[in-house]
Coordinates of C-alpha atoms in Angstrom, one line a residue:
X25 CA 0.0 0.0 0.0
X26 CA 1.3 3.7 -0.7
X27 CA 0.1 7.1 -0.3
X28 CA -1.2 7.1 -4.2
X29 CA -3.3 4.4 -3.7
X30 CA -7.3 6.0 -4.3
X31 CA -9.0 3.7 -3.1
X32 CA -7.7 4.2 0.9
X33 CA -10.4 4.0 3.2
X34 CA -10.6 7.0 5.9
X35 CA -9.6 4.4 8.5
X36 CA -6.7 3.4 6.7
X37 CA -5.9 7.1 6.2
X38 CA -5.9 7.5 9.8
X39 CA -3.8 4.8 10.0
X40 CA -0.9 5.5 8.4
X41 CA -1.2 9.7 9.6
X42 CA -1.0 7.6 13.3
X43 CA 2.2 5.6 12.0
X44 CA 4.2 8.7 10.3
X45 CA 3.1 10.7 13.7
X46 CA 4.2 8.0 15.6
X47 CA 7.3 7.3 14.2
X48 CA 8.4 11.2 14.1
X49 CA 7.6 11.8 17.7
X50 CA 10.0 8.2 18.7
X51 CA 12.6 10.5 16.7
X52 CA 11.8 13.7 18.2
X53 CA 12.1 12.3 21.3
X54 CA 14.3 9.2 21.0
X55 CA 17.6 11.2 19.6
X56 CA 17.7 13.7 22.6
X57 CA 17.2 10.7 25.1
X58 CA 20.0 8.6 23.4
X59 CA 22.5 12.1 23.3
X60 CA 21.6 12.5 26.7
X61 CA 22.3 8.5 27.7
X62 CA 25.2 8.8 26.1
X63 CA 26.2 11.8 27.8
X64 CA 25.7 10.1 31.0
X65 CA 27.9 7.6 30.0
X66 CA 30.6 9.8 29.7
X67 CA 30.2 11.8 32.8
X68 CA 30.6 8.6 35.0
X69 CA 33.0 6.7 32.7
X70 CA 35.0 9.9 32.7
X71 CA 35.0 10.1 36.4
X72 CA 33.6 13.7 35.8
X73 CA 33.1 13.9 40.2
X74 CA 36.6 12.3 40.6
X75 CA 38.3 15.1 38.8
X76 CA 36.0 17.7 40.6
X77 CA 37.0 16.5 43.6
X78 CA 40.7 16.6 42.8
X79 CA 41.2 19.3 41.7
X80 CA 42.8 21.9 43.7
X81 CA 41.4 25.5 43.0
X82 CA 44.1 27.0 45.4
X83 CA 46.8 26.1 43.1
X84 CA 44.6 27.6 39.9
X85 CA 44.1 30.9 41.7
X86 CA 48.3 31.2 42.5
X87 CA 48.9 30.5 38.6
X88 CA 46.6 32.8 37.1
X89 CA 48.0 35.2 39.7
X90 CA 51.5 34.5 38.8
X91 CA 50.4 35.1 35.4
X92 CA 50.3 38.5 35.6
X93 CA 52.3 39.5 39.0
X94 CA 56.1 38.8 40.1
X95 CA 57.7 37.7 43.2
X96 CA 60.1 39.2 45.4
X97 CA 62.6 37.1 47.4
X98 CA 64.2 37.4 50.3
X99 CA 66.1 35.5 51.4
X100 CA 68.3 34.7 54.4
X101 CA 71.0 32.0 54.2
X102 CA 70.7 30.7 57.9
X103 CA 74.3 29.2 57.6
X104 CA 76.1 32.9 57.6
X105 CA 73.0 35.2 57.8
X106 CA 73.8 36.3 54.2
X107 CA 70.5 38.1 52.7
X108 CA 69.8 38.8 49.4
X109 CA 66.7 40.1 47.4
X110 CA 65.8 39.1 44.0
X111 CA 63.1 39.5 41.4
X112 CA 61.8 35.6 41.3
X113 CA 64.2 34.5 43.2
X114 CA 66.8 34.5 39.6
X115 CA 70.4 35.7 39.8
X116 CA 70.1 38.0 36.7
X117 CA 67.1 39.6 38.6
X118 CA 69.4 40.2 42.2
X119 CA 69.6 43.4 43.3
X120 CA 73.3 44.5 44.0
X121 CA 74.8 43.8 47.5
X122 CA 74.0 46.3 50.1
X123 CA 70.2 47.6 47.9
X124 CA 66.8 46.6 48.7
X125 CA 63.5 47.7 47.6
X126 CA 62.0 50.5 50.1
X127 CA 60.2 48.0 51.9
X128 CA 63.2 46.0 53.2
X129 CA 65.5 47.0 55.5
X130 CA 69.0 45.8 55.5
X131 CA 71.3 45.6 58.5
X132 CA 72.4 42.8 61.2
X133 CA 68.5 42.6 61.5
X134 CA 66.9 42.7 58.1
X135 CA 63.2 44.4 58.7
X136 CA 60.7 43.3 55.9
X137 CA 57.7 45.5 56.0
X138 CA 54.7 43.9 53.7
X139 CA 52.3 46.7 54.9
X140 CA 49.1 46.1 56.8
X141 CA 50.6 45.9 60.1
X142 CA 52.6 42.5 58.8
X143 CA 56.2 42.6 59.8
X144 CA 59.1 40.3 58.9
X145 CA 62.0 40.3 61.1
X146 CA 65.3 38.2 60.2
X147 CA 67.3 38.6 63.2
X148 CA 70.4 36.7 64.1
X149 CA 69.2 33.0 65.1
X150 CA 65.3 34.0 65.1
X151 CA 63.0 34.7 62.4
X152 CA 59.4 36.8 63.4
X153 CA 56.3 37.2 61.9
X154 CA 53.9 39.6 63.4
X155 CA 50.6 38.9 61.9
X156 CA 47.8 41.5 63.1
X157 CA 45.2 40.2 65.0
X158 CA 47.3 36.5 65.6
X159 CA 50.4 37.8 66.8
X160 CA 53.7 37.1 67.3
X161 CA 55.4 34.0 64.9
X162 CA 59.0 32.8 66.3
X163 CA 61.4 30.3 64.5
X164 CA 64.7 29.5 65.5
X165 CA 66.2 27.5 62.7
X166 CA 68.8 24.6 64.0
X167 CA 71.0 22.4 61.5
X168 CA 70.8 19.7 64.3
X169 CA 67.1 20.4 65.6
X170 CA 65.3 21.5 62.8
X171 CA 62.7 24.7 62.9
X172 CA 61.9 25.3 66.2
X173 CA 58.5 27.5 65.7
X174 CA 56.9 29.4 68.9
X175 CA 53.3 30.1 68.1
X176 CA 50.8 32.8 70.2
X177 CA 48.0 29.8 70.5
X178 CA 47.9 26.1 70.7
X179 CA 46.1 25.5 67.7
X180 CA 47.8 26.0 64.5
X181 CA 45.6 28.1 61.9
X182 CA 45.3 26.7 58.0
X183 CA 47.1 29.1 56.7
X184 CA 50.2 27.9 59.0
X185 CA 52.1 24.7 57.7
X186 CA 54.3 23.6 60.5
X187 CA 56.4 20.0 60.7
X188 CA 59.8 19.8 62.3
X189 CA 62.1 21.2 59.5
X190 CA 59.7 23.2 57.8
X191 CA 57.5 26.4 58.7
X192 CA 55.4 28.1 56.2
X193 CA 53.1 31.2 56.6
X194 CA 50.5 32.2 53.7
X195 CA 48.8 35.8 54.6
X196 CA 47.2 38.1 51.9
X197 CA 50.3 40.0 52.7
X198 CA 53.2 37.7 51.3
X199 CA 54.5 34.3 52.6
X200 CA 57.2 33.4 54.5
X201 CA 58.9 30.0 54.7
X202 CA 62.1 29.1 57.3
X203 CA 63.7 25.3 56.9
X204 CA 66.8 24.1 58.3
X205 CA 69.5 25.9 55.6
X206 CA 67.3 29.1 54.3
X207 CA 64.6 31.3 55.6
X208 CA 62.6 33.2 52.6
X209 CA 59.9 35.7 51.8
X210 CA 57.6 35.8 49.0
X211 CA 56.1 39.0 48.1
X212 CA 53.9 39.7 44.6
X213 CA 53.0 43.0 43.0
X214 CA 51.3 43.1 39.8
X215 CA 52.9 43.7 36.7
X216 CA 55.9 42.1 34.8
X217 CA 59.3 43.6 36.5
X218 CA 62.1 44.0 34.7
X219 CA 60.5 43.6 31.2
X220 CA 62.2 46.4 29.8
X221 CA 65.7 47.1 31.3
X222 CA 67.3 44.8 34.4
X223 CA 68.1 46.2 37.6
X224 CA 72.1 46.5 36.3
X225 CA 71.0 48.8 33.8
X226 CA 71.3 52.5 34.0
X227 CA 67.8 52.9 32.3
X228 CA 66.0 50.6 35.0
X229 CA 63.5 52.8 37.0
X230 CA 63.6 55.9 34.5
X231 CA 59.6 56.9 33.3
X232 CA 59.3 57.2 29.7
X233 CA 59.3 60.9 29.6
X234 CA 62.9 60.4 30.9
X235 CA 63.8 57.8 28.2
X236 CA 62.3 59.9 25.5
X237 CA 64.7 62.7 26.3
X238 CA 67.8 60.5 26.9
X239 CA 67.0 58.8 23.2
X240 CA 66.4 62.9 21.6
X241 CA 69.7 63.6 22.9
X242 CA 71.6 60.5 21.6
X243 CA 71.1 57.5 23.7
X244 CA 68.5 55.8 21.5
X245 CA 71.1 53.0 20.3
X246 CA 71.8 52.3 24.2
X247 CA 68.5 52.2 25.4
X248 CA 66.9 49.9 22.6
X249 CA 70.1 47.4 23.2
X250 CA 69.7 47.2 27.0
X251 CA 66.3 46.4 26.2
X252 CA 66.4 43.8 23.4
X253 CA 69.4 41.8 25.7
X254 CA 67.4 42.1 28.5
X255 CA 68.5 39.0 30.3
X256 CA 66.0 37.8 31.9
X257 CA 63.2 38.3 29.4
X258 CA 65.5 37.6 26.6
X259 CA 64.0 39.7 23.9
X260 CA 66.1 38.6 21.5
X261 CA 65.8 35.1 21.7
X262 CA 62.3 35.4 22.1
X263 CA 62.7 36.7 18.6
X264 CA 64.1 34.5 17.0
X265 CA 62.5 32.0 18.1
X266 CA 59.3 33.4 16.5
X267 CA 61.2 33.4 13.4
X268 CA 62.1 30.1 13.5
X269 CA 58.8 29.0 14.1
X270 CA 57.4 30.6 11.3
X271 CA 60.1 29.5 8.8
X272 CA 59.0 26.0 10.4
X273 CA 55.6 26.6 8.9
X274 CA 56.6 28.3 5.9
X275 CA 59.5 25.5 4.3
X276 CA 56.7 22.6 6.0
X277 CA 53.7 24.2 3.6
X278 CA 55.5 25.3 0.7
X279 CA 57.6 22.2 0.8
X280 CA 54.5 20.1 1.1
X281 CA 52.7 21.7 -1.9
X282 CA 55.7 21.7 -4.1
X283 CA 55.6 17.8 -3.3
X284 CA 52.3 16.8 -3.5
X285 CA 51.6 18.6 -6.8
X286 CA 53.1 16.3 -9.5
X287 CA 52.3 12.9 -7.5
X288 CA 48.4 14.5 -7.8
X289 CA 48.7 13.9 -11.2
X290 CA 49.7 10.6 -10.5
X291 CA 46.3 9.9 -8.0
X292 CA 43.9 11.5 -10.3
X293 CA 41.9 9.4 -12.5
X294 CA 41.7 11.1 -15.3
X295 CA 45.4 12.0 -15.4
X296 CA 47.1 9.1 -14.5
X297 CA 48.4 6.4 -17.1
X298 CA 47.1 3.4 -14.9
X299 CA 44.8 2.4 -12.3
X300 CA 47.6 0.8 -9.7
X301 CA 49.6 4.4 -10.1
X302 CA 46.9 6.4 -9.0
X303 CA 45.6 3.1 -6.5
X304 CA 49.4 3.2 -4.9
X305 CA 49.4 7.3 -4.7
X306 CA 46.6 7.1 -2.9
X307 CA 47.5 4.9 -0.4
X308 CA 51.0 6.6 0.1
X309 CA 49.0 9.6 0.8
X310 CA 46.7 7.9 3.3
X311 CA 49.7 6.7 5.1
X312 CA 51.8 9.9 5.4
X313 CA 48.3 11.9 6.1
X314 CA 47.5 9.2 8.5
X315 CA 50.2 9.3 10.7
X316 CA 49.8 12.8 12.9
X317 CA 52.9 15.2 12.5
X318 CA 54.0 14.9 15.9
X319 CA 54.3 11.2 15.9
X320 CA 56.6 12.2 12.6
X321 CA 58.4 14.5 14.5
X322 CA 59.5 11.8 17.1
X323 CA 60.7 9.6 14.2
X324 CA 62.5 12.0 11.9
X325 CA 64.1 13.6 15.3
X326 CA 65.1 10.2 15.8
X327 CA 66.9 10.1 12.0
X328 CA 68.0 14.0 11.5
X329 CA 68.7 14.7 15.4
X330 CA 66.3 17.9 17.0
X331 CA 66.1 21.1 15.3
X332 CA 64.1 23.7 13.7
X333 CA 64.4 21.7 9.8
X334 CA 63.0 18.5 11.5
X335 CA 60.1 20.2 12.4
X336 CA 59.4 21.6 9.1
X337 CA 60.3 18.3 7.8
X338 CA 57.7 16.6 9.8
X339 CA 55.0 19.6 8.6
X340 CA 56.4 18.5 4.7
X341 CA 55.6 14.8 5.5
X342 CA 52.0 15.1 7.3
X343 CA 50.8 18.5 4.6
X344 CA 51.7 16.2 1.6
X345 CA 49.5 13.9 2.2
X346 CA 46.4 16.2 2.8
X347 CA 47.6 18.3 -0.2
X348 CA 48.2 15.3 -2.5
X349 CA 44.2 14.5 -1.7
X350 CA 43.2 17.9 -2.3
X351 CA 44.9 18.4 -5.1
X352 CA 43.9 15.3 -6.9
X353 CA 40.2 15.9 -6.5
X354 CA 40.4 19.0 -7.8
X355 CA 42.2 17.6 -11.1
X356 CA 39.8 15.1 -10.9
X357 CA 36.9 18.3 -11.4
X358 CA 38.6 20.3 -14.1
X359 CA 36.7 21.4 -16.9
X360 CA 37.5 19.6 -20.4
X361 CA 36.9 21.9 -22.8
X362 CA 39.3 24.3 -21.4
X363 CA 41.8 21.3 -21.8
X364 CA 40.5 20.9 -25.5
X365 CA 40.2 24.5 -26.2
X366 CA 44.0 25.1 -25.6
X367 CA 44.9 21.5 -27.3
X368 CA 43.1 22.9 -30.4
X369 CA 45.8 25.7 -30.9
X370 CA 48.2 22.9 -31.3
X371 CA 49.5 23.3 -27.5
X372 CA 52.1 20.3 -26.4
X373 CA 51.5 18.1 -23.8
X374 CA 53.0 20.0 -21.7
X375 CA 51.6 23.4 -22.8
X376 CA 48.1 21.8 -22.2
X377 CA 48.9 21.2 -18.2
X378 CA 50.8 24.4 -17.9
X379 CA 47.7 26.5 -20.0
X380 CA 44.5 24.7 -19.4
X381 CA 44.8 22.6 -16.4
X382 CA 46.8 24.9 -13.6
X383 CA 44.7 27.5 -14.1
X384 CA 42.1 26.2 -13.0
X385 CA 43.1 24.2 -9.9
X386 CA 45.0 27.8 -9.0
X387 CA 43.1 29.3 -6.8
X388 CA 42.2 25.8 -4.6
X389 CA 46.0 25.5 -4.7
X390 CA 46.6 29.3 -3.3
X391 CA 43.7 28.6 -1.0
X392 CA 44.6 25.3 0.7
X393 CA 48.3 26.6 1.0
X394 CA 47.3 29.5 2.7
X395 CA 45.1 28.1 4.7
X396 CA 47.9 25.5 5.9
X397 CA 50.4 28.3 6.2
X398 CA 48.1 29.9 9.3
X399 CA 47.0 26.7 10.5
X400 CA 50.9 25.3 10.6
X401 CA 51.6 28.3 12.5
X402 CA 50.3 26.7 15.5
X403 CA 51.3 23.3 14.8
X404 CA 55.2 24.5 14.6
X405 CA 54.6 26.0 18.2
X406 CA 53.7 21.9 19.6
X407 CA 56.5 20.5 17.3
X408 CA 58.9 23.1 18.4
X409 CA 58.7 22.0 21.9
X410 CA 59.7 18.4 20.7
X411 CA 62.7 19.5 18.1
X412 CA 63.8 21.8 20.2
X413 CA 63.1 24.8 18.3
X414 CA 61.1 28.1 18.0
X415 CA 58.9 29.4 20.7
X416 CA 57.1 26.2 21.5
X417 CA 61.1 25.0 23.2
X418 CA 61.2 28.6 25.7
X419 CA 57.7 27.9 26.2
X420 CA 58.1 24.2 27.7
X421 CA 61.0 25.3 29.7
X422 CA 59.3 28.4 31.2
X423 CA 56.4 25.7 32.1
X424 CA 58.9 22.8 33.5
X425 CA 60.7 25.7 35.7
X426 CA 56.7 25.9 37.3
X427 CA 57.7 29.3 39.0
X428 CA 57.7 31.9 35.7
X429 CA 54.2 31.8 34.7
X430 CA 54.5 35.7 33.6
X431 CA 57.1 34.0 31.4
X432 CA 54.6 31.8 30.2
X433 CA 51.4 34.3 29.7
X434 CA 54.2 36.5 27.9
X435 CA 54.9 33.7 25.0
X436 CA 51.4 32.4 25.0
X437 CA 50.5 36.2 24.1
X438 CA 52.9 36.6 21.8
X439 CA 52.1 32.9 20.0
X440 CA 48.2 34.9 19.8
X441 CA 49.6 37.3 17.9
X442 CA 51.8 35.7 15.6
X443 CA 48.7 33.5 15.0
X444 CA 46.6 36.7 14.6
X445 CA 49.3 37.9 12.2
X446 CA 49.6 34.9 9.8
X447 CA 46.1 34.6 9.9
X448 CA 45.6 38.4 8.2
X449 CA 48.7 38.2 6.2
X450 CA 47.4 34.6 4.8
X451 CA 44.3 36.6 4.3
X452 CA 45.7 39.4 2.5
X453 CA 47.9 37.2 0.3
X454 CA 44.4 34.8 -0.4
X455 CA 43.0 38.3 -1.6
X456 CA 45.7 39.6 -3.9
X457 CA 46.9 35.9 -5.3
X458 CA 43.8 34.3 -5.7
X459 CA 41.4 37.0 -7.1
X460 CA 44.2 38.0 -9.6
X461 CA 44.7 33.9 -10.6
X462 CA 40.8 34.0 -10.7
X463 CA 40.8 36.4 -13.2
X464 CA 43.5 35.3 -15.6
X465 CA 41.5 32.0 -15.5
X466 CA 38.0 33.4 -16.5
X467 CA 40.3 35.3 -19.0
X468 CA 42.0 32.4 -20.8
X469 CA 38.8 30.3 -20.7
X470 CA 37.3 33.3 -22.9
X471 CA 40.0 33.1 -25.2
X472 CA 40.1 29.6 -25.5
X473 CA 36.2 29.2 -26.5
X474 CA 36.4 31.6 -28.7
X475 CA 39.7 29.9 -30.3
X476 CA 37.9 26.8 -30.5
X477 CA 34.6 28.4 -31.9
X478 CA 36.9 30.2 -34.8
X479 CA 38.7 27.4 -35.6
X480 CA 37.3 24.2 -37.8

């Protein structure tokens, strides 16, 4: 029975309106019910409460924090009473011997002020804390006995870690931890210190009013090499590490393409001589496509030892495949009578690929190289940080050190805009290559039907 029968019965009618009605409400209602059983699935098989549970939103809230703020240390070596203060704790960020920010004072008893009423005192065997509101925080450091810690009450607050060689203190104000060998205070402030000159520089602390003048009156050389050999921000590697990860992208995409062209002749159909060339072209381009670029990377790393060209090699390996597929499906949809209309001129072989085939697969070639230029961009960041090359290597060291996180949020905004960048220059380029290639095509296909509509 179908719906042309004419000689339904209104029963029957009602029938089958019951059955379609029927069978679209089981779908309206049966494919939200099996999305949300199998979300379900995943939120136990995942252990979706597990991780909750875990995770510790104490640590998250010091990281973003770190992100954008610095830390100052002091620090007291309890073995000679030696202090110094240091911009994260780094050598190249020490301040000289006998300077301190205004908020320490230095002396036989070192006097840490961290505002609010909270006080820091290093004397010469003891270390106080005066916390408003607690009290009065004593440790007496021993190489034999450990931290000896004297506290105003019995019971030891949360924000007090205390064992036998360790003593840590975590106030809004700053931290301060004493153990056996060292005794140290952590104090942030927002911003990124020392990004433009190091304390040993003679432009560290000037405004930019003052730096403006200095470069009018012939100090502009100085002042732009102090900064881009800043060493602890390292604005010149930084630099050319960007460069390198670019170039990555670049020789990977380009290298690709200039690759996976001619062997597209090979997979298309209608180009290829045989059916097992363009059957074995296709699988070697479902292998090398297959296989993700960082498992290349391991392997030709492996081979050609780490390095900025083993990156782009392992771009070169993975893009030929994807391009070789593109590019053979888009011989595969090239217009004919282009093809004849330039072989009717007498055109060779070769003149026949060069005039009536490229120009048409042109502008899916610009595009899809483009495209992978941008999208490479990123990818040359990851395989970077297994080579050992470009920005993607400072950034897996700043994130192994697990204390410069400003590092980190500096490179991750600086990947942004190189991404941001490549993604407007690729853009641009698209614009100017592709709608001048689309135009000399529409041009010679003109020229070619009206060649083959003049000629017998």
């Amino acid at each position: 029975m179908t719906t042309f029968d004419t000689n339904l019965t209104t029963e029957m009618l009602k029938a089958e309106a019951d059955r379609l009605f029927t069978r679209k409400r089981m779908l309206n209602f049966g494919l939200p019910l099996l999305v949300l059983a199998y979300l379900t699935y995943v939120f136990f098989a995942f252990g979706v409460l597990d991780l909750y549970g875990k995770a510790n939103w104490k640590n998250g809230k010091t990281l973003v924090a770190d992100s954008y703020s610095y830390k100052t240390h002091v620090t007291r070596d309890n073995r000679n009473a030696a202090v110094t203060v240091a911009i994260e704790g780094e050598r190249k960020g020490a301040y000289p011997e006998g300077m301190s920010p205004e908020w320490v004072e230095l002396g036989e008893t070192t006097v840490i002020d961290l505002e609010d009423g909270h006080i820091v005192t290093f004397g010469p065997k003891t270390i106080t804390y005066e916390v408003p509101g607690y009290g009065v925080i004593k440790a007496t450091p021993n190489r034999r006995q450990g931290v000896q810690a004297e506290l105003p009450t019995e019971v030891v607050p949360e924000w007090i870690n205390l064992s036998k060689n360790r003593l840590a203190i975590t106030t809004d104000a700053g931290r301060l931890t004493v153990t056996r060998n060292r005794s140290e205070v952590f104090r942030y402030f927002t911003g990124w210190e020392l990004f433009w000159f190091t304390l040993d520089s003679p432009y560290h602390g000037k405004s930019p009013t003052e730096l403006m003048g200095l470069a009018f009156d012939g100090e502009a050389g100085a002042i732009w090499q102090d900064f881009w050999t800043n060493k602890m921000w390292r604005h010149q590697d930084v630099a050319w590490a960007i460069f390198e990860t670019i170039l990555m992208a670049f020789l990977g995409t380009l290298g690709a393409g200039m690759v996976a062209l001619p062997l597209a002749f090979l997979a298309a159909r209608n180009f290829s001589p045989l059916r097992s060339i363009t059957f074995v072209t296709r699988r070697l381009f479902d292998f090398v496509r297959g296989v993700d670029a960082l498992i290349w990377t391991v392997v030709l790393s492996r081979a050609f030892g780490p390095g900025p060209l083993t990156g782009a090699l392992a771009i070169l390996v993975t893009d030929t495949g994807t391009f070789g597929k593109i590019f053979s499906e888009a011989l595969e949809n090239v217009d004919e009578k282009q093809i004849e209309g330039v072989q009717s001129t007498g055109a060779s072989a070769a003149q026949r690929y060069r005039f009536g085939v490229i120009p048409q697969i042109t502008p899916i070639l610009l595009s899809q190289l483009l495209y992978f230029l941008e999208s490479n961009t990123r990818s040359a960041t990851v395989i970077g940080a297994i080579t050992g090359g470009g920005i993607g290597l400072l950034l897996t060291q700043a994130i192994i050190t697990q204390k410069d996180w400003e590092e980190v949020a500096y490179y991750i905004v600086l990947i942004i805009l190189m991404v941001m960048f490549m993604d407007w220059f690729s853009g641009w380029l698209r614009r100017r290559l592709i709608g001048h290639a689309e135009k000399k095509a529409r041009k010679r296909k003109v020229v070619s039907k009206a060649k083959a509509f003049v000629l017998p």
